[in-house]
CSV table of C-alpha atoms in Angstrom, one decimal:
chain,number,residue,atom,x,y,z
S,1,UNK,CA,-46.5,113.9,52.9
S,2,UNK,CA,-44.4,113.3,55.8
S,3,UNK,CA,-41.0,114.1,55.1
S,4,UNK,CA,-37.9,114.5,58.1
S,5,UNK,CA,-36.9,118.3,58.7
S,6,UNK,CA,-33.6,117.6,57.3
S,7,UNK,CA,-36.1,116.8,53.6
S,8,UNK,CA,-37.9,119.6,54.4
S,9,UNK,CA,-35.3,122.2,54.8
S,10,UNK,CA,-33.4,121.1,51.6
S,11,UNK,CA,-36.4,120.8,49.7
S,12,UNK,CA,-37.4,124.7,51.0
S,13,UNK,CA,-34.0,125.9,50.2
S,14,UNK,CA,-33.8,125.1,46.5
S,15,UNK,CA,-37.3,126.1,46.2
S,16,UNK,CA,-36.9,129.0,47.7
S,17,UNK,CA,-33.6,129.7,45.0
S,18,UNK,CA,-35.8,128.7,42.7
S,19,UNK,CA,-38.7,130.6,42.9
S,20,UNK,CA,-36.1,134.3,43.4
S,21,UNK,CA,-34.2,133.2,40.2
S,22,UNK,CA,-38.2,132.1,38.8
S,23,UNK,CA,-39.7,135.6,40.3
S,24,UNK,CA,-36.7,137.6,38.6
S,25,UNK,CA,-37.5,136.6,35.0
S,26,UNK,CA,-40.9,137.0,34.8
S,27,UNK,CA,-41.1,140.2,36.6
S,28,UNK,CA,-41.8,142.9,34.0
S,29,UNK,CA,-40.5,145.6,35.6
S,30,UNK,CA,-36.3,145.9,35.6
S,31,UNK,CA,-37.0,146.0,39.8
S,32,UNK,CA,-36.4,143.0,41.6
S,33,UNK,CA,-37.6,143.0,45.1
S,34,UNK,CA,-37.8,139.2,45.3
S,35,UNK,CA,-40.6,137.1,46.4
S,36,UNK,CA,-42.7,138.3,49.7
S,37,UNK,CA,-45.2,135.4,50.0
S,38,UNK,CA,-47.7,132.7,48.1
S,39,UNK,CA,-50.5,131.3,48.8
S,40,UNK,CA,-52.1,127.6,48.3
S,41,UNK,CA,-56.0,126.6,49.0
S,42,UNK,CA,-54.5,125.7,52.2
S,43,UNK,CA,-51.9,127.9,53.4
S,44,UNK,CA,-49.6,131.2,53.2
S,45,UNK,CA,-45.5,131.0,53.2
S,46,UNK,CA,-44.2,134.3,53.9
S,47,UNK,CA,-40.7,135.0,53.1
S,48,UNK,CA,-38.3,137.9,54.5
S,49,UNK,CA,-34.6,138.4,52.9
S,50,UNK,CA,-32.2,140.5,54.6
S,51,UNK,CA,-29.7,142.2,52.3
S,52,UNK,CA,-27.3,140.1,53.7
S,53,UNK,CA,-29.4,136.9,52.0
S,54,UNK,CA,-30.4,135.9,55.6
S,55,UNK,CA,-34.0,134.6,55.1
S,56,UNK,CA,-36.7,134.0,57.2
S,57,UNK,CA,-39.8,132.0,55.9
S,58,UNK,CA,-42.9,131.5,57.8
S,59,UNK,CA,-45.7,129.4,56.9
S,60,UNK,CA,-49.3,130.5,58.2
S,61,UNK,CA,-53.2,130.5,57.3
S,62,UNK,CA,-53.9,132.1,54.3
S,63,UNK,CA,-55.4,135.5,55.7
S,64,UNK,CA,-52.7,135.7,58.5
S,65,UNK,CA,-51.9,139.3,59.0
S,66,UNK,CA,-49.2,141.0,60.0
S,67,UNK,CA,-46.7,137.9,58.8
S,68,UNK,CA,-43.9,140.2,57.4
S,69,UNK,CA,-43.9,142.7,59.8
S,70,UNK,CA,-43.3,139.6,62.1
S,71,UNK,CA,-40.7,138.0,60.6
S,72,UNK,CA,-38.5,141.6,60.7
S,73,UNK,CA,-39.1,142.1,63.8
S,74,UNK,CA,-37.7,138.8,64.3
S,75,UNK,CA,-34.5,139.7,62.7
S,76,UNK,CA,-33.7,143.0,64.0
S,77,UNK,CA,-35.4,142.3,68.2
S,78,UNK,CA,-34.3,138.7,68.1
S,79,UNK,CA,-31.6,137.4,65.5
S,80,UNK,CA,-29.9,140.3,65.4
S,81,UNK,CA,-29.9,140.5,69.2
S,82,UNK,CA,-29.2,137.0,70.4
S,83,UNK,CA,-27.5,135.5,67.4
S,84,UNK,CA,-25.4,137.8,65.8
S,85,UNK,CA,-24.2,139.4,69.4
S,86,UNK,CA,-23.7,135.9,70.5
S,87,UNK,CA,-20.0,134.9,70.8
S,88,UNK,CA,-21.3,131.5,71.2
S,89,UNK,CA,-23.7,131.2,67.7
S,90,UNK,CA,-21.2,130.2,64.7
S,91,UNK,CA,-22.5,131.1,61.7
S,92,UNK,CA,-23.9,128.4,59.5
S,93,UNK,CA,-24.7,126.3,62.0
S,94,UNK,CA,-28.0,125.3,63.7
S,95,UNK,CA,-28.7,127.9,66.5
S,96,UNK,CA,-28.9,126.1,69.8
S,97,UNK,CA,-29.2,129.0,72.0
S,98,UNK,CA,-32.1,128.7,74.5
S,99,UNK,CA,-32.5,132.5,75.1
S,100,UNK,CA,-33.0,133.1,71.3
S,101,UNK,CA,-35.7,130.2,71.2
S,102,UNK,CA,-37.7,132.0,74.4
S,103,UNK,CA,-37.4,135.1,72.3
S,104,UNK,CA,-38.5,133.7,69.3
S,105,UNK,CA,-41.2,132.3,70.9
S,106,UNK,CA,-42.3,135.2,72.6
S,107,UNK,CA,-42.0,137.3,69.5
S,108,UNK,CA,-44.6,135.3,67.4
S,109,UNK,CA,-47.0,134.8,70.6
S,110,UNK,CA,-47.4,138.5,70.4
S,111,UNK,CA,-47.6,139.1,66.5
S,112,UNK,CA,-50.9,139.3,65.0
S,113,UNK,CA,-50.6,136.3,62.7
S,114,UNK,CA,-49.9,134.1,65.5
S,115,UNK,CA,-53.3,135.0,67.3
S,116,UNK,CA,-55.4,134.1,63.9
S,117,UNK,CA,-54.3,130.4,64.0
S,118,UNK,CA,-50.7,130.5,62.8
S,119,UNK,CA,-49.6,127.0,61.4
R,1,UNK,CA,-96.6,120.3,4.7
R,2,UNK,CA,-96.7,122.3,7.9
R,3,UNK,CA,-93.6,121.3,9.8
R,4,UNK,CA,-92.6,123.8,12.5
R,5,UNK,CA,-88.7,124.1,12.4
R,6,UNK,CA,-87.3,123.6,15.9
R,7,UNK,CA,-83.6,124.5,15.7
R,8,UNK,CA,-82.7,122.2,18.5
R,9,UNK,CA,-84.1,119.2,16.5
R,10,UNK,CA,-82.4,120.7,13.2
R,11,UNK,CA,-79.2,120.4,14.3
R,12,UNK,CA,-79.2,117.3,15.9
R,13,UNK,CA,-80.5,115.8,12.3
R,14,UNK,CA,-77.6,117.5,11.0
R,15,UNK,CA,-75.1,115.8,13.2
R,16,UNK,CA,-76.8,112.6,12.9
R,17,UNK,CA,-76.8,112.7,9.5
R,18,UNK,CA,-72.8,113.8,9.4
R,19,UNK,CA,-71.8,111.8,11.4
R,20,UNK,CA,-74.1,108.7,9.1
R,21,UNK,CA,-71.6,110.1,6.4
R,22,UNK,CA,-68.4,110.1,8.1
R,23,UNK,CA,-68.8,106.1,9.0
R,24,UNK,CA,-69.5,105.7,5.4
R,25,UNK,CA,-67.2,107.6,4.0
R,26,UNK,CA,-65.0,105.4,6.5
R,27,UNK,CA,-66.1,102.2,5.6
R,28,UNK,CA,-65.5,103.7,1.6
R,29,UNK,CA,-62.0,104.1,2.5
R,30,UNK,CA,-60.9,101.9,4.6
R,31,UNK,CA,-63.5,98.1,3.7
R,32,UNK,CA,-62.7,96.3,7.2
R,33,UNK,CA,-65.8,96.8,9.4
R,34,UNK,CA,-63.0,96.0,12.1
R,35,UNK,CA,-61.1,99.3,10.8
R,36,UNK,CA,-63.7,101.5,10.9
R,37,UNK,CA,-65.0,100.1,14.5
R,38,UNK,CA,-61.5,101.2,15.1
R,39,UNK,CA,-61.3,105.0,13.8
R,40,UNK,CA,-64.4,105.8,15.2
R,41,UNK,CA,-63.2,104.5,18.9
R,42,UNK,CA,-59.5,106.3,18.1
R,43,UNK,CA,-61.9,109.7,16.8
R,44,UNK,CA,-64.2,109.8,20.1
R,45,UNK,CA,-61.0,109.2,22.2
R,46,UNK,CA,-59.3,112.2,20.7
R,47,UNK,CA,-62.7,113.9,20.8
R,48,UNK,CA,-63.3,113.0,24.3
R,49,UNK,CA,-59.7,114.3,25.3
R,50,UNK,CA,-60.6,118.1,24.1
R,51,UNK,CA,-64.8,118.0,25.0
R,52,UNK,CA,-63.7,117.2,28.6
R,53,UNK,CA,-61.8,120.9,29.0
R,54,UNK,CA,-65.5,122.0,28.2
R,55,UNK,CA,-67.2,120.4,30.3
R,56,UNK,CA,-65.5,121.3,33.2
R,57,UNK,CA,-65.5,124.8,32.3
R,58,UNK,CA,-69.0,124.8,32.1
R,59,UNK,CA,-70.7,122.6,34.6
R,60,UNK,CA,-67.7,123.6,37.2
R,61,UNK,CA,-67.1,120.2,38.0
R,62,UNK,CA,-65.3,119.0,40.9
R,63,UNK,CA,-63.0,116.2,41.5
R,64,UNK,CA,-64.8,112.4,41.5
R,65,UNK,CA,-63.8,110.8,44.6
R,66,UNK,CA,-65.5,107.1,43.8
R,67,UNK,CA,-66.7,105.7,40.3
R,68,UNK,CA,-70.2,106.7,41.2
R,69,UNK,CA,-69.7,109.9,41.0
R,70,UNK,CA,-67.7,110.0,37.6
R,71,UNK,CA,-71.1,107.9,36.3
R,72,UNK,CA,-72.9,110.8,37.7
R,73,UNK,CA,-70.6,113.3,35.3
R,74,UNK,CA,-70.9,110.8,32.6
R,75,UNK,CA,-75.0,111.3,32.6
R,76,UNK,CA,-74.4,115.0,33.2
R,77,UNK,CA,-72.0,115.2,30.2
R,78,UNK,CA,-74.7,112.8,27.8
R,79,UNK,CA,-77.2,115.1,28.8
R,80,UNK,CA,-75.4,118.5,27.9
R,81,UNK,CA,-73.7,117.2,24.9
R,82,UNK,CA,-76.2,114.7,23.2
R,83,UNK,CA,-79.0,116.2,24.7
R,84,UNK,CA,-80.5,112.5,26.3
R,85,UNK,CA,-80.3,111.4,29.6
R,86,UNK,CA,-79.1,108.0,29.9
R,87,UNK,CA,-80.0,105.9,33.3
R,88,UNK,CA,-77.2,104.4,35.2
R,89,UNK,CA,-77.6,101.0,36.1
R,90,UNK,CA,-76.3,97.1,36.6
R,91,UNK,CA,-73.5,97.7,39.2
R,92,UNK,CA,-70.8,95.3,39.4
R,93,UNK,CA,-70.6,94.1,43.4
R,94,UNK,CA,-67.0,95.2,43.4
R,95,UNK,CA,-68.6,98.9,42.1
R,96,UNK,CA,-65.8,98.8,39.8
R,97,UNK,CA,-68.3,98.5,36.4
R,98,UNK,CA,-71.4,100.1,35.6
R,99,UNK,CA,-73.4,101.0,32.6
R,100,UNK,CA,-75.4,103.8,31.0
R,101,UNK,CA,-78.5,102.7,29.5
R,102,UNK,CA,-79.6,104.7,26.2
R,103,UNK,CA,-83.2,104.4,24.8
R,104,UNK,CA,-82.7,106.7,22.1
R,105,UNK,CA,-79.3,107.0,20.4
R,106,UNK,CA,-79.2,109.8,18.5
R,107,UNK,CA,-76.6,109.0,16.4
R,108,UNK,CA,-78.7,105.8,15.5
R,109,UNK,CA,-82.0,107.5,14.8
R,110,UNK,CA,-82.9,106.7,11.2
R,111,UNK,CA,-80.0,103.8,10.8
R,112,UNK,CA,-80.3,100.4,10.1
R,113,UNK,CA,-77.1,98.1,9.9
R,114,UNK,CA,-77.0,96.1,6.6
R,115,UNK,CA,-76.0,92.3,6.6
R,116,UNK,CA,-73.0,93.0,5.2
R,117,UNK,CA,-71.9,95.4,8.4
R,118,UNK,CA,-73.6,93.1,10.7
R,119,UNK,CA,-70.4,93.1,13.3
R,120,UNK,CA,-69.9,97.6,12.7
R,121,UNK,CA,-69.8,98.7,16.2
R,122,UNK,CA,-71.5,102.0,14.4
R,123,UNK,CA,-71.8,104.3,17.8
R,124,UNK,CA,-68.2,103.3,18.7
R,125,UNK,CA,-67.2,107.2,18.8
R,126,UNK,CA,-69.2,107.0,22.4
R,127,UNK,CA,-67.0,104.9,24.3
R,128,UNK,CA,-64.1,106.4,22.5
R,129,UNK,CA,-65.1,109.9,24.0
R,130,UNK,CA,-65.2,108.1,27.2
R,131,UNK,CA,-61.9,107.2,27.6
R,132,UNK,CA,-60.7,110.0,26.4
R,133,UNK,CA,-61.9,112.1,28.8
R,134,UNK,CA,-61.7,109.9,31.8
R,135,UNK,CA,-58.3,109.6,30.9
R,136,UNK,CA,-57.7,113.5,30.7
R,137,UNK,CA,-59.0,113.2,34.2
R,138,UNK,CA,-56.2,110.5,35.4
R,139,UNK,CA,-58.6,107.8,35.1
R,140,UNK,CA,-57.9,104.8,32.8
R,141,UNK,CA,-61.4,103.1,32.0
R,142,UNK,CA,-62.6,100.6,29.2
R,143,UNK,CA,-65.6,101.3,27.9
R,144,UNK,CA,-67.7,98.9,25.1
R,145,UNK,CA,-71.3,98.3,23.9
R,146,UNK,CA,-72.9,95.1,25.9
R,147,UNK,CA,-76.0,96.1,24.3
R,148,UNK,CA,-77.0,97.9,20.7
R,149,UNK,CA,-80.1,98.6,19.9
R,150,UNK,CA,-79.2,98.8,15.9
R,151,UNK,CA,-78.1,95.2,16.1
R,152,UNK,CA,-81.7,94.4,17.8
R,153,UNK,CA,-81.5,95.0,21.6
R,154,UNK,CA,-84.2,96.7,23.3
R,155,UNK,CA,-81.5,98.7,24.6
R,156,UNK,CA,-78.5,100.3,24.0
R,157,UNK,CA,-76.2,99.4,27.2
R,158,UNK,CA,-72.8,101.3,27.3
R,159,UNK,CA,-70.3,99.7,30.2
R,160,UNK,CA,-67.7,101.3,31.9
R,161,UNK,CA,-64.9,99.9,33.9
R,162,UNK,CA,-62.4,101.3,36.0
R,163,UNK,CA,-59.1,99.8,35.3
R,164,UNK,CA,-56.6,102.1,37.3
R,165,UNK,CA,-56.0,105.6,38.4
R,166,UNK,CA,-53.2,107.0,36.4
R,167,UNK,CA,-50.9,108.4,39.1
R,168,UNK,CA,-47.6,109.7,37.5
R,169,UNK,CA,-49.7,112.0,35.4
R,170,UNK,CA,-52.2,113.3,38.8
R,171,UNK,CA,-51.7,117.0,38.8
R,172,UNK,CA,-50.0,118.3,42.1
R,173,UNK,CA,-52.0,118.8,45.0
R,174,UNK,CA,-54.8,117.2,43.5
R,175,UNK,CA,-54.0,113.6,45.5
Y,1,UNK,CA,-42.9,157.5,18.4
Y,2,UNK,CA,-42.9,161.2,19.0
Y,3,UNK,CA,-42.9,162.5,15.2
Y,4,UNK,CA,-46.6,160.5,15.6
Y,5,UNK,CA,-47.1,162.4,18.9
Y,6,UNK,CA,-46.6,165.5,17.4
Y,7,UNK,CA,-48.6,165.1,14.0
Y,8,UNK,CA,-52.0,166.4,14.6
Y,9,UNK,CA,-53.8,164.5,11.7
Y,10,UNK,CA,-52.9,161.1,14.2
Y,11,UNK,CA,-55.3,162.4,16.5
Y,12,UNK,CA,-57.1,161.5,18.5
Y,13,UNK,CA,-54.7,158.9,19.5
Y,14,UNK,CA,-55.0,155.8,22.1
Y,15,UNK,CA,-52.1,155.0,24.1
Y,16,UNK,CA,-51.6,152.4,25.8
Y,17,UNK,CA,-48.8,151.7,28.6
Y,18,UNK,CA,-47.6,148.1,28.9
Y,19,UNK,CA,-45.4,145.7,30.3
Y,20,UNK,CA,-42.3,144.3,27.8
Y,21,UNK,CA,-43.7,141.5,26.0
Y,22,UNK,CA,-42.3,137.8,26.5
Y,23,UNK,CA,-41.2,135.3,23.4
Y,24,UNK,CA,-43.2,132.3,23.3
Y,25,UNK,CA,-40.2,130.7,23.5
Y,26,UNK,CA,-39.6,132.8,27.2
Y,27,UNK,CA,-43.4,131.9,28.2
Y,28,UNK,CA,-42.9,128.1,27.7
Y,29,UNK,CA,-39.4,128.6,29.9
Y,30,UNK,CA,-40.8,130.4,32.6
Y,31,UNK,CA,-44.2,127.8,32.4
Y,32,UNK,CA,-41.5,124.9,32.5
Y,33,UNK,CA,-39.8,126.6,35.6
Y,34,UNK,CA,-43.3,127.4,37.4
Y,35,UNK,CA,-44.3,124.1,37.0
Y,36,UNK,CA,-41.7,122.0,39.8
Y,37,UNK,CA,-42.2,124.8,42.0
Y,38,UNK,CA,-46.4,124.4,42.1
Y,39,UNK,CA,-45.9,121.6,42.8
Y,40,UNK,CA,-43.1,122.0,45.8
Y,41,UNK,CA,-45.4,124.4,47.6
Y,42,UNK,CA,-48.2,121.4,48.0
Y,43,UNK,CA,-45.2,118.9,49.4
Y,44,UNK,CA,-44.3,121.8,51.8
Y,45,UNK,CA,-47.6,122.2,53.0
Y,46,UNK,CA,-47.8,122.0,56.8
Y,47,UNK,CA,-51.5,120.5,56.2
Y,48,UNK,CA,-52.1,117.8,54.0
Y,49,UNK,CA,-53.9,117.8,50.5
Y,50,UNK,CA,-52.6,121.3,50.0
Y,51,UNK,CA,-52.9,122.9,46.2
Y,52,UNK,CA,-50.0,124.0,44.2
Y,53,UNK,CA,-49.1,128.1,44.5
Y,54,UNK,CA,-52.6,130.3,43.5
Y,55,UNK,CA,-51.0,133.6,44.0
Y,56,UNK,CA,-46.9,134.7,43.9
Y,57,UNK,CA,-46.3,137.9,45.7
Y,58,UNK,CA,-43.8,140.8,45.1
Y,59,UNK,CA,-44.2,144.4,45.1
Y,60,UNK,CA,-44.4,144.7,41.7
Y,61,UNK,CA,-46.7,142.2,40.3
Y,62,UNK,CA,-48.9,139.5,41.5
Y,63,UNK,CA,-48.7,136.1,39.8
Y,64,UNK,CA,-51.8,133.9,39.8
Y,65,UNK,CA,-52.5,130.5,38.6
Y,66,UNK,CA,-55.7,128.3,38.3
Y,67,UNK,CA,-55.2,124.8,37.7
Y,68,UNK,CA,-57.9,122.5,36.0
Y,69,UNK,CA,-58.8,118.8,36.8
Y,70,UNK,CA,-56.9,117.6,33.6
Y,71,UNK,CA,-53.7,119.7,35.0
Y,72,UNK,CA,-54.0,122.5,32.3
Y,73,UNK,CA,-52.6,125.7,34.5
Y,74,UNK,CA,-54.0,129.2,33.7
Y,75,UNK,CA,-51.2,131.9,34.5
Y,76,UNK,CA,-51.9,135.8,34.8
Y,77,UNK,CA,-49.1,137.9,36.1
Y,78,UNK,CA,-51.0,141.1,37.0
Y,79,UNK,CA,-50.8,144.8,38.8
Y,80,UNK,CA,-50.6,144.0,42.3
Y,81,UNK,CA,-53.7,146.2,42.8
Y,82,UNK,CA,-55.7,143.6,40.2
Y,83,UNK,CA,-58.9,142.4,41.2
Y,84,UNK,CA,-61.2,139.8,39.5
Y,85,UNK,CA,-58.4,137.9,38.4
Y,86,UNK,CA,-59.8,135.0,39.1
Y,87,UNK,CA,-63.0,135.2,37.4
Y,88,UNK,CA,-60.2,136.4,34.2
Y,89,UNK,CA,-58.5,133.3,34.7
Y,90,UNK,CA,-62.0,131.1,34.7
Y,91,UNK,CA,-63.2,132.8,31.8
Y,92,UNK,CA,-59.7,132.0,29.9
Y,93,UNK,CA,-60.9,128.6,30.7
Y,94,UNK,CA,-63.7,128.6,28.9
Y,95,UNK,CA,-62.0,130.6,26.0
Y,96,UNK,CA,-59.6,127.5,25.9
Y,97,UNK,CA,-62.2,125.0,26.1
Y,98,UNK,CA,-64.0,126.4,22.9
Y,99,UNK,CA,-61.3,128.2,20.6
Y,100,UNK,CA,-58.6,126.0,20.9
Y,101,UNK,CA,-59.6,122.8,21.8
Y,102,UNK,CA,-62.4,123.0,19.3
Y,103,UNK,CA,-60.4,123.8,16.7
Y,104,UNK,CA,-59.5,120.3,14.9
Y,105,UNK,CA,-56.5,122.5,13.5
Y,106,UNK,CA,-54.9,123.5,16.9
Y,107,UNK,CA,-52.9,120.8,18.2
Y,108,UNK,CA,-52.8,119.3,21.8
Y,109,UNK,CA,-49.6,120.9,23.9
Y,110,UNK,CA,-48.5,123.4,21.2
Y,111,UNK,CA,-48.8,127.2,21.6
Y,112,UNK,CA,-52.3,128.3,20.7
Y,113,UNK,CA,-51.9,130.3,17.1
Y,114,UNK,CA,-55.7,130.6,16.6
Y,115,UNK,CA,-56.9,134.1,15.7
Y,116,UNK,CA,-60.6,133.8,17.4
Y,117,UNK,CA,-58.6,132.3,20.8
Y,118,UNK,CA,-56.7,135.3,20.3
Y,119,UNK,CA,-59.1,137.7,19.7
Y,120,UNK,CA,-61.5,136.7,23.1
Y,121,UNK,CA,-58.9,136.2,25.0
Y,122,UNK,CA,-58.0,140.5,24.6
Y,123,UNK,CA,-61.1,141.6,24.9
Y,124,UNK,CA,-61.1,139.4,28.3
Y,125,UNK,CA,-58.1,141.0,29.6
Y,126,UNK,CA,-59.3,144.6,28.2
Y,127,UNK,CA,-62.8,143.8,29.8
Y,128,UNK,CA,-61.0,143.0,33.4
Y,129,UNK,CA,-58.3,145.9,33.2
Y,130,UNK,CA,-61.4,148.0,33.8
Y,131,UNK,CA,-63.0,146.6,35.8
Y,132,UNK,CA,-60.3,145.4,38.0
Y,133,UNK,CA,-57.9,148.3,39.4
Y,134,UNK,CA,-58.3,149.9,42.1
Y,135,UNK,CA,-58.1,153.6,41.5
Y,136,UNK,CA,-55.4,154.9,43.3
């Protein structure tokens, strides 16, 4: 189902809100760490929330490995570095920096999820 | 009298000769033949709804992608649950029809139809179960007796027909 | 509890650790709530003809689901460290298929209040708790 990325992102959000207020109530244990992945026949969607509710969602092959590991790696060596140090990235809006985009790139050529066929 | 007792063949006199009670029990309560015909088809749908859980369970059936293969799990499912295995044959050239042809009904083993019920559609419980569980499955179908062998066919010819896949109710990721 | 503990004529004594038990009225909520988000995760899919969520993934427990051709959903929330739960969840299946929906007396879409269903479906669980963990 082809939907635009403007769909797509809203549609992830509320899930995404969903499935932590979801998660929460049916966990049986008074912990809530929140949500770190699911999986379909099809694919994986890995999810990392900062304390400060920052998230960062992935979506790979089903035995990815390594997903999580990436995705906090890309907050602390990329986000934090060339976002949040970046007079020039507002907060709540779209990142347009170019340097963060070569670092994020670079950062999920070299995970390990990326090299077993990352979607 | 040295009749050896196979339990297969036990119970399916047993059910045949239940299910020879409930129709006249039916026909007792309710004196339309057109009633009855009707019960029996609104029993074998709500039959057909619940046996189809089983069947999938046990045979670990996959999806149908075209109407030839749900005639396929049709046989399957005649052959598990009635123990006979009906033919599938006459084709409609748009592939939309087809029927199952039954040489030995057993539900209709020791019946005969008396004048007076000359238009009781007796085995109507079959294509009742039929759509129930097509239906259960997100397919609509009709289903009706072209042929009966207890009203003097040589045959007994069930037809199916695909009327429409029933989308609102297609479970996700299952399109 | 540990007046029975400390009375010797109880033993020997099985105990056995669980999580807090959900109303049926809780279940069907958290079903209802599951339900839209199945069937976001195949719209989100970044290949097509994806299936609804099979496994949910915290640290504390794993939630799985198997969904049938009809749309019936099976739902275990396990010990992260489960294994076999999908054979569980096929075998709950088949426990549906005969004990409830053979049952003239249970009723389509209500809870299942049938003693045998009840009674299998336990010894399934016990049968795959173990089996299942991984000593650690």
């Amino acid at each position: 189902m082809t939907m635009s990325l403007e769909e797509e992102s809203r549609l992830l959000y509320g899930m995404l809100f969903s499935l932590k207020s979801f998660s929460n109530r049916i966990s049986p244990l008074d912990v809530q760490e929140g949500v770190q992945c699911y999986t379909t026949n099809k694919y994986k969607m890995t999810l990392f929330e900062t304390p400060t509710s920052l998230k960062f969602v992935c979506n790979t092959d089903v035995n990815a490995p390594g997903v999580n590991e990436m995705l906090q790696k890309l907050y602390t060596q990329v986000y934090v570095e060339y976002v949040i140090r970046n007079p020039e990235c507002k907060p709540a809006e779209p990142i347009t920096s170019e340097l963060f985009k070569a670092k994020l790139d670079e950062t999920v050529r070299m995970s390990p999820a990326f090299s077993s066929k990352a979607a | 009298m040295n009749r050896s007792v196979d339990p297969k063949k036990v119970n399916s006199e047993l059910f045949t000769l239940t299910y020879g009670a409930l129709v006249v029990q039916l026909l007792n309560d309710l004196e339309s033949v057109e009633d009855v015909n009707k019960h029996l088809d609104r029993m074998g749908y709500n039959i057909g709804v619940r046996l189809v859980e089983d069947f999938i369970a046990r045979s670990s059936a996959d999806k149908c992608y075209d109407l030839r293969e749900t005639a396929d799990k049709l046989q399957a499912a005649f052959r598990m649950y009635l123990g006979i295995s009906p033919s599938i044959a006459n084709w409609a050239p748009a592939g939309d029809e087809f029927s199952l042809m039954i040489d030995t009904n057993p539900l209709t083993e020791f019946v005969e139809l008396p004048d007076t019920c000359s238009n009781m559609r007796y085995s109507a419980i079959l294509p009742g179960m039929v759509r129930g569980a097509c239906e259960m499955v997100h397919l609509e179908v009709s289903s009706w007796f072209v042929q009966d062998q207890l009203r003097g066919d040589p045959v007994t010819e069930l037809r199916v027909k695909f009327i429409k896949r029933l989308e609102d109710s297609v479970p996700p990721g299952e399109d | 509890m540990h007046r029975v503990l400390e009375d010797p004529e109880q033993y020997p004594i099985s105990l056995k650790f669980g999580w807090p038990k959900l109303s049926t009225n809780e279940k069907i909520f958290l079903a209802s709530m599951f339900y839209p988000l199945f069937a976001i995760a195949s719209q989100l899919s970044p290949e097509p003809r994806s299936s609804g969520i099979q496994v949910l993934e915290t640290a504390s427990y794993q939630l799985h689901c198997f969904q049938t051709l009809t749309g019936v959903k099976f739902l275990a929330v396990v010990d992260p460290r489960q294994t076999g739960v999908e054979a569980l969840l096929r075998r709950l299946h088949e426990l549906y298929a005969d004990f409830a929906l053979k049952n003239p007396f249970y009723s389509l879409e209500m809870p299942i209040r049938c003693e045998l269903f009840d009674t299998h479906v336990r010894s399934a669980l016990e049968s795959a708790e173990k089996l299942g963990v991984a000593n650690v």
